[in-house]
Short mmCIF file of C-alpha atoms in Angstrom, two decimals:
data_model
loop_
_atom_site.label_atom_id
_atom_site.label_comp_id
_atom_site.label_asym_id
_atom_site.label_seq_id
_atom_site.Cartn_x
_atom_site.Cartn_y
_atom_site.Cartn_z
CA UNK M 589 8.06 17.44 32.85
CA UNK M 590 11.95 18.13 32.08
CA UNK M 591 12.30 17.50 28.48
CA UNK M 592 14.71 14.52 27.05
CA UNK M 593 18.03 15.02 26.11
CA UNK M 594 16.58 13.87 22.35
CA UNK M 595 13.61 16.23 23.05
CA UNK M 596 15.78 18.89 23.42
CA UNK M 597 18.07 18.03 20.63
CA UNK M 598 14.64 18.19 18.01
CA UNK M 599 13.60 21.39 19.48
CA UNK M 600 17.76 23.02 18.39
CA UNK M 601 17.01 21.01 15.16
CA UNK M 602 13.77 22.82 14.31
CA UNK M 603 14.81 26.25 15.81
CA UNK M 604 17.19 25.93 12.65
CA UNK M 605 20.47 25.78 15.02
CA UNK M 606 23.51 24.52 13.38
CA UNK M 607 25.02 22.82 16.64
CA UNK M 608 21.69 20.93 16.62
CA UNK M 609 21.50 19.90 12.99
CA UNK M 610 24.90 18.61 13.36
CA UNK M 611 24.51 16.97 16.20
CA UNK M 612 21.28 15.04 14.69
CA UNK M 613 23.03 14.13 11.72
CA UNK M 614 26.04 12.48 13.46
CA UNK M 615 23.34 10.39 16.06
CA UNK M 616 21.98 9.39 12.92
CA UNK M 617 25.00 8.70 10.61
CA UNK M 618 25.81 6.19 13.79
CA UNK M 619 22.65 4.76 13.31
CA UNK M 620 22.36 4.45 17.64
CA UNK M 621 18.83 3.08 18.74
CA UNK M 622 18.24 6.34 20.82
CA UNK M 623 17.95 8.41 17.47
CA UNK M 624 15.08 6.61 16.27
CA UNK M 625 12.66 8.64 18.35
CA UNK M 626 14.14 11.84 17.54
CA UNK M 627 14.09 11.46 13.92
CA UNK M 628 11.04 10.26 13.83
CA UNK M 629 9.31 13.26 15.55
CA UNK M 630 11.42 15.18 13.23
CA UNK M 631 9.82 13.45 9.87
CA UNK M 632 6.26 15.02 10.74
CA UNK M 633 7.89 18.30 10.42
CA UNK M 634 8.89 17.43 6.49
CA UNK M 635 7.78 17.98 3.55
CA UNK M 636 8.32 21.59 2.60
CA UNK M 637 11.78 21.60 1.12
CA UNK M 638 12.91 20.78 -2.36
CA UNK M 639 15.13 17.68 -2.19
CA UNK M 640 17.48 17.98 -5.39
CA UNK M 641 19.70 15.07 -6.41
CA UNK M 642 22.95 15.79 -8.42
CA UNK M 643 25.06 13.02 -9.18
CA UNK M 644 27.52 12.26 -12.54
CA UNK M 645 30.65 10.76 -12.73
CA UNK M 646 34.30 11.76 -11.22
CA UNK M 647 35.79 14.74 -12.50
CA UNK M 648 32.62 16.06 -14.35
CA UNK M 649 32.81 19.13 -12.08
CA UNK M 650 29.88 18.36 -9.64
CA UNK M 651 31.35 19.71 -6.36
CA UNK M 652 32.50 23.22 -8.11
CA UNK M 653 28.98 23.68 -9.64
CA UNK M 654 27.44 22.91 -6.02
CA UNK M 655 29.56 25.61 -5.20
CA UNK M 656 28.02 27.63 -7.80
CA UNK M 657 24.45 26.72 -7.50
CA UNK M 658 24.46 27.53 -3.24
CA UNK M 659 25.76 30.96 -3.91
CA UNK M 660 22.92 31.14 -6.54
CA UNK M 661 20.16 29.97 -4.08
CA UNK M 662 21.48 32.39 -1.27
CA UNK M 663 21.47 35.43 -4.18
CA UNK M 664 18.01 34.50 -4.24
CA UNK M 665 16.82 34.74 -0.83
CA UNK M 666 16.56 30.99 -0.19
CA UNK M 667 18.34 28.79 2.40
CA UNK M 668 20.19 25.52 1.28
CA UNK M 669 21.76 22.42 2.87
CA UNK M 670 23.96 20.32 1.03
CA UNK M 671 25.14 16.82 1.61
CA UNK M 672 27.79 15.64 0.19
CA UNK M 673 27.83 11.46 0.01
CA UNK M 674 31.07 10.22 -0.28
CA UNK M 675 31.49 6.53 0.29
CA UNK M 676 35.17 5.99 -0.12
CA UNK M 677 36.53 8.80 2.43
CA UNK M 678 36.29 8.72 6.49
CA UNK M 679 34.11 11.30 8.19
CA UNK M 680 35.57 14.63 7.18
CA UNK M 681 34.06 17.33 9.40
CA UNK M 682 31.03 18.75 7.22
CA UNK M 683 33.63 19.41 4.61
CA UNK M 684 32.00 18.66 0.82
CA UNK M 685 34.12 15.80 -0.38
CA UNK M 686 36.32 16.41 2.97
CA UNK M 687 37.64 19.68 0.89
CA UNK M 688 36.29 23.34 3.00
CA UNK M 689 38.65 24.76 0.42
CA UNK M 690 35.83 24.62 -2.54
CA UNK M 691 33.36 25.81 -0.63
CA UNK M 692 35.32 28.99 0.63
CA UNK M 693 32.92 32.25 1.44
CA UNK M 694 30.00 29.50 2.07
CA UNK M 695 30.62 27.94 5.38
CA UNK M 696 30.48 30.75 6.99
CA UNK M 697 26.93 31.78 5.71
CA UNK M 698 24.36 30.75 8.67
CA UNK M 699 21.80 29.88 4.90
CA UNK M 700 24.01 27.47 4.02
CA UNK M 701 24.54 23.97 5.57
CA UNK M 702 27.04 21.55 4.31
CA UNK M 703 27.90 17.73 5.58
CA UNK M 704 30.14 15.39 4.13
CA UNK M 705 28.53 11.82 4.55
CA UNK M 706 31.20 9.09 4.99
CA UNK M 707 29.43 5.49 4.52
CA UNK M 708 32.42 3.13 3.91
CA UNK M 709 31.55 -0.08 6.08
CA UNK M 710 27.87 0.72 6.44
CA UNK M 711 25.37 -2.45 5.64
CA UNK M 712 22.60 -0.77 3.51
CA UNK M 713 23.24 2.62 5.65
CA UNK M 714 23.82 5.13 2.35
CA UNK M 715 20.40 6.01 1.70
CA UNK M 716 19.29 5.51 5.02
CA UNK M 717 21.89 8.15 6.95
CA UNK M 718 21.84 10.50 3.22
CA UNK M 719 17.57 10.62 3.62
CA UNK M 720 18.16 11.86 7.55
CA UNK M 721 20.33 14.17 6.71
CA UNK M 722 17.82 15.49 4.06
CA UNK M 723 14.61 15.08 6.60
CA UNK M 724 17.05 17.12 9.28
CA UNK M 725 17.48 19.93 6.69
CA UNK M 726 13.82 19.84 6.05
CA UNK M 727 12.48 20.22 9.16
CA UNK M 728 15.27 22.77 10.34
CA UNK M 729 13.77 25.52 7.30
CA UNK M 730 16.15 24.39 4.64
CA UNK M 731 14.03 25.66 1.15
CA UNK M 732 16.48 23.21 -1.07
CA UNK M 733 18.34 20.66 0.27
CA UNK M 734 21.16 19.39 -2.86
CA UNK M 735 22.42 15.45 -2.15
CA UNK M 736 25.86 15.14 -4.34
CA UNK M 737 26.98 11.51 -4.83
CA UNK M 738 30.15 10.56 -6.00
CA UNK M 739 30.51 8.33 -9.00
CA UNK M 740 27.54 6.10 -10.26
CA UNK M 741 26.63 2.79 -8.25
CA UNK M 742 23.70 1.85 -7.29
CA UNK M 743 23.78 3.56 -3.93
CA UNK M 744 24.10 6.77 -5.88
CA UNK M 745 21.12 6.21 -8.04
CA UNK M 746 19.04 5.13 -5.44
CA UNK M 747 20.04 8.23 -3.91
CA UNK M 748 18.86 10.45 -6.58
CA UNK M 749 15.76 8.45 -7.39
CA UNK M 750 14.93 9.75 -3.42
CA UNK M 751 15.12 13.33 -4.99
CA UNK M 752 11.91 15.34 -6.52
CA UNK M 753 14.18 16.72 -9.71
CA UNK M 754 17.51 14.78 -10.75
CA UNK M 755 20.41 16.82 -11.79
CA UNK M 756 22.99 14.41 -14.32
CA UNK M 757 26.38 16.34 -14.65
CA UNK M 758 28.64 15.63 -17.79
CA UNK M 759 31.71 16.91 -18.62
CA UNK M 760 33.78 16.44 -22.41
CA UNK M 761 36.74 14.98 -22.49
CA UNK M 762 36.55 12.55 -19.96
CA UNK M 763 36.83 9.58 -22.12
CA UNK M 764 33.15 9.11 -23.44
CA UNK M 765 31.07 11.49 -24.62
CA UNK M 766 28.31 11.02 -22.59
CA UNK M 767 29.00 9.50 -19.18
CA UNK M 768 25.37 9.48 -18.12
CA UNK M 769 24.46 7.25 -21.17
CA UNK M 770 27.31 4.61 -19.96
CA UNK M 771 26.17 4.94 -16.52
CA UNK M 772 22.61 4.47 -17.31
CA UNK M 773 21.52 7.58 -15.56
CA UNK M 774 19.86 9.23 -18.78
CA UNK M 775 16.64 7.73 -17.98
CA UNK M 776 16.26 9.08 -14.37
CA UNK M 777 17.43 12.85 -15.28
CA UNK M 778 15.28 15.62 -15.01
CA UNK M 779 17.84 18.14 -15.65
CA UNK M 780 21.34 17.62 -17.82
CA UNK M 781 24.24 19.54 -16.96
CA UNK M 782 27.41 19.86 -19.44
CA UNK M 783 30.02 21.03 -17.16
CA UNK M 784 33.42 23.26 -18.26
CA UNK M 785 31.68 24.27 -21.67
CA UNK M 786 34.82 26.48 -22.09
CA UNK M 787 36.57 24.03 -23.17
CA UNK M 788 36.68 23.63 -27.01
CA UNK M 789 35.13 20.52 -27.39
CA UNK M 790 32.23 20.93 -25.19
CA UNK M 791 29.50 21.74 -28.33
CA UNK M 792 30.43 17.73 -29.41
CA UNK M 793 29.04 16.52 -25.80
CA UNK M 794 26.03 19.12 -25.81
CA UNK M 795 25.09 17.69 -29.42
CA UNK M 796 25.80 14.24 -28.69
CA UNK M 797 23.16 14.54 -25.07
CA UNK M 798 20.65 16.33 -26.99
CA UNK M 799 20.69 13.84 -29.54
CA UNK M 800 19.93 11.18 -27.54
CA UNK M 801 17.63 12.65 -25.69
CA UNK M 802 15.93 13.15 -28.69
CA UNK M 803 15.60 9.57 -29.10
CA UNK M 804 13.00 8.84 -26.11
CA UNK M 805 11.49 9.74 -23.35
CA UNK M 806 13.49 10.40 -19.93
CA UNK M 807 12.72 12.80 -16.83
CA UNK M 808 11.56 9.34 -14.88
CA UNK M 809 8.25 9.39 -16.46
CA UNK M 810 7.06 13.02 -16.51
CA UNK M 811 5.79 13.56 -20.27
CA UNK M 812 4.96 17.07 -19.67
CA UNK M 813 8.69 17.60 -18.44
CA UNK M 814 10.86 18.88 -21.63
CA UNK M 815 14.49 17.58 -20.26
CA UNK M 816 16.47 20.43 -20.52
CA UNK M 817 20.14 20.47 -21.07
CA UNK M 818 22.24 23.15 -19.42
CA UNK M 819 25.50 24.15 -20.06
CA UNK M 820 27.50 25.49 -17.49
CA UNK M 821 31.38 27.07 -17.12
CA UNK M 822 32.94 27.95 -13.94
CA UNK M 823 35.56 29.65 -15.15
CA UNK M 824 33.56 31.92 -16.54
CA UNK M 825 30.63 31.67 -14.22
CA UNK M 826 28.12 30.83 -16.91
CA UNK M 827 24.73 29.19 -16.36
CA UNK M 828 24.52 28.27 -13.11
CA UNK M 829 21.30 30.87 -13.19
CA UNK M 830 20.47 28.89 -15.66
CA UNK M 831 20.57 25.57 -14.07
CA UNK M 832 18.43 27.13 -10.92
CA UNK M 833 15.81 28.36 -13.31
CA UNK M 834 15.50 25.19 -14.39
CA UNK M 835 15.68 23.66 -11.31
CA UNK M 836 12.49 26.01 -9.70
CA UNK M 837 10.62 25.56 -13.20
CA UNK M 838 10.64 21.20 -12.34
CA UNK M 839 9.38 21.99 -9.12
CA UNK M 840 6.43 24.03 -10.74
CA UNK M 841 5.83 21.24 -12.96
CA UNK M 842 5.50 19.15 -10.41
CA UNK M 843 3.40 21.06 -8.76
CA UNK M 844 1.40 21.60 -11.08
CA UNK M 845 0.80 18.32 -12.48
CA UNK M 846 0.58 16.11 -9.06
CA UNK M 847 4.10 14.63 -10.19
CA UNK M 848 5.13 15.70 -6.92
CA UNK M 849 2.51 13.67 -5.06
CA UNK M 850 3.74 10.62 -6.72
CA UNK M 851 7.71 11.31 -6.45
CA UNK M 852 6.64 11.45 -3.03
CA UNK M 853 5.06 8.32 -3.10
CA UNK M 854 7.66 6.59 -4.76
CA UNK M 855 10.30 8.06 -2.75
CA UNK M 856 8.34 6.76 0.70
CA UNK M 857 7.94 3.15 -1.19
CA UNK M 858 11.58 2.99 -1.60
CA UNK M 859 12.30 4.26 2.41
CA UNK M 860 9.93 1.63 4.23
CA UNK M 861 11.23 -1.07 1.80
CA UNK M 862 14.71 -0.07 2.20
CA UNK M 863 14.59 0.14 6.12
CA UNK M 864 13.13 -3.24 6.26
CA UNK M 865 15.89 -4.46 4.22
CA UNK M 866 18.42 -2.97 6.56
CA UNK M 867 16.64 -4.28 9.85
CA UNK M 868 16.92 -7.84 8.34
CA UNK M 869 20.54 -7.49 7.14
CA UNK M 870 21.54 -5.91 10.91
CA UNK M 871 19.09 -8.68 12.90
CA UNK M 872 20.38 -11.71 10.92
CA UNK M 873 23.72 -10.93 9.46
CA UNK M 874 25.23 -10.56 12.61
CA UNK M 875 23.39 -12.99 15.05
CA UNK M 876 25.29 -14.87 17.46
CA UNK M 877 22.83 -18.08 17.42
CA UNK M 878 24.63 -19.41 13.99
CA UNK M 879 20.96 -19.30 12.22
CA UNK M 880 21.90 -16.98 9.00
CA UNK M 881 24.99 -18.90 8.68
CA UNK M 882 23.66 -21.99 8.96
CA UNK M 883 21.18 -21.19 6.34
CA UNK M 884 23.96 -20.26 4.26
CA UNK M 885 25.84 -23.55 4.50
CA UNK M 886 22.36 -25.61 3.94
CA UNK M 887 21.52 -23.74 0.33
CA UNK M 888 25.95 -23.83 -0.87
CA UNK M 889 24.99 -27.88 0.10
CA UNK M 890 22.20 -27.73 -2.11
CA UNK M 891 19.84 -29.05 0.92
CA UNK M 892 17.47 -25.82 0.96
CA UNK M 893 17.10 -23.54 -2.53
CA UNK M 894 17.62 -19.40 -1.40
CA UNK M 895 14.42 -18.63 -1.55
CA UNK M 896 13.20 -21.23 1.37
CA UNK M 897 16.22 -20.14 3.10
CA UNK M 898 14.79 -16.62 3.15
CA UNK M 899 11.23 -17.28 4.06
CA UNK M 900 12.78 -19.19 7.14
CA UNK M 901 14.58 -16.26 7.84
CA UNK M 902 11.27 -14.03 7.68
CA UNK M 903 9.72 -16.79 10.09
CA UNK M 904 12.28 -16.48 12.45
CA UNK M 905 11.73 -12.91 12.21
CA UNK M 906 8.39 -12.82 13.03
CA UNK M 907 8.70 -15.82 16.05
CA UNK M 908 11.46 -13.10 17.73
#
């Protein structure tokens, strides 16, 4: 039997070919019905890579220590794929952050895979196209596969809470001492990063993070997991060794403790739940019947409260 044109497209994808991986990732960043197969014969060839979120806020040096950290993983023998959300910017090629510039002597290194997700429009499609990207990577022999987000939303830390370690990057100087505490991302780190600890008042933010890590528990609920923080300096290519030692020693923790079994857990909750959300928001949103927007105009009249409104939704659902 002559294989499908998706068949064929899974087989490039887990032969490791680039053409196919990109190819995947763009059916699924459209979010087309005839991907659905293909990535789902593609998820039962996961689970082998380590999925690393790194997120922080603009300007804390996240895309140059990506940079950094893939020529570290290649030094090591390992493959990497990076994606790169960026909700703001249109599709830019597979360029990080629509910039091939920082990532100059990578691209053309057949261990290293990066994509530039574009999102802007999407209902509820960030973490759904970002995690098929990642289970793409997976199953194509990627050992680490690094998801940058850009700024701090929601998106971005559901994003990393879909990761097995969390990387927080900080930076001094950019107004408040410790970004991550403002953004509420101390709690979900596994790893802290100080960024540009060349500059002179970079031992203010590594005292300040320590401190307050001092204060309670973070690493998402690991108590065996000491939350290190590392300071890093491009310009002076400092601790980026560092960060990856730290980075492999969280895995081995995991490993070693079943925390990975439960991130994995957690991380699958969060899919289902979130795709269910999307394939309500996509079936009712934009029906032509008049039934979500109806409902809409019955609860702003105060004739039906929201969450009746919602169960007849789910009814509907179900009758379709």
């Amino acid at each position: 039997m002559a294989r499908t044109p998706s068949g064929e497209l899974v087989s490039e994808v887990l032969a490791g070919r680039v053409r196919g991986i990109a190819r995947m990732m763009s059916r699924a960043e459209a979010g087309d019905e005839g991907s659905r197969h293909a990535l789902a014969e593609i998820y039962f060839h996961t689970g082998k890579a380590h999925v690393v979120g790194l997120t922080g806020v603009p300007g804390s040096g996240k895309s140059t220590l990506v940079r950094s950290l893939a020529r570290a993983v290649r030094e090591s023998g390992r493959k990497i794929g990076i994606v790169a959300v960026d909700p703001s910017s249109p599709f830019s090629g597979g360029a990080i952050l629509g910039d091939r510039v920082r990532m100059t002597g990578l691209t053309a290194d057949p261990g290293v895979f990066i994509r530039s997700m574009a999102t802007r429009g999407a209902l509820g499609g960030l973490a759904r196209s970002t995690l098929d990207a990642v289970d793409i990577l997976d199953a194509a022999g990627f050992d680490l596969v690094l998801v940058e987000t850009v700024g701090v939303g929601q998106d971005e830390v559901d994003i990393a809470r879909a990761a097995h370690t969390v990387v927080v990057v900080s930076a001094p100087g950019l107004g408040d001492e410790i970004q991550a505490i403002k953004a509420g991302l101390l709690e979900i780190a596994d790893i802290h990063v100080v960024s540009k600890c060349d500059r002179a008042d970079a031992h203010k933010t590594l005292a300040d993070l320590k401190a307050m890590l001092a204060l309670g528990p973070s690493g998402d609920g690991e108590p065996a997991w000491v939350v290190p923080v590392v300071p890093t300096s491009a310009e002076r290519d400092e601790g980026t060794g560092d960060l990856l030692s730290a980075i492999d020693g969280h895995r081995a923790r995991l490993d070693g403790s079943g925390g990975m079994e439960r991130r994995c857990r957690r991380i699958i909750e969060m899919r289902v739940l979130k795709t269910a959300e999307e394939i309500l928001r996509t079936r009712f949103v934009g029906r032509r019947d008049g039934r979500f927007a109806g409902l809409i105009e019955q609860v702003m009249a105060r004739n039906v409260d929201p969450y009746a409104a919602a169960m007849d939704l789910l009814a509907a659902f179900y009758k379709d």
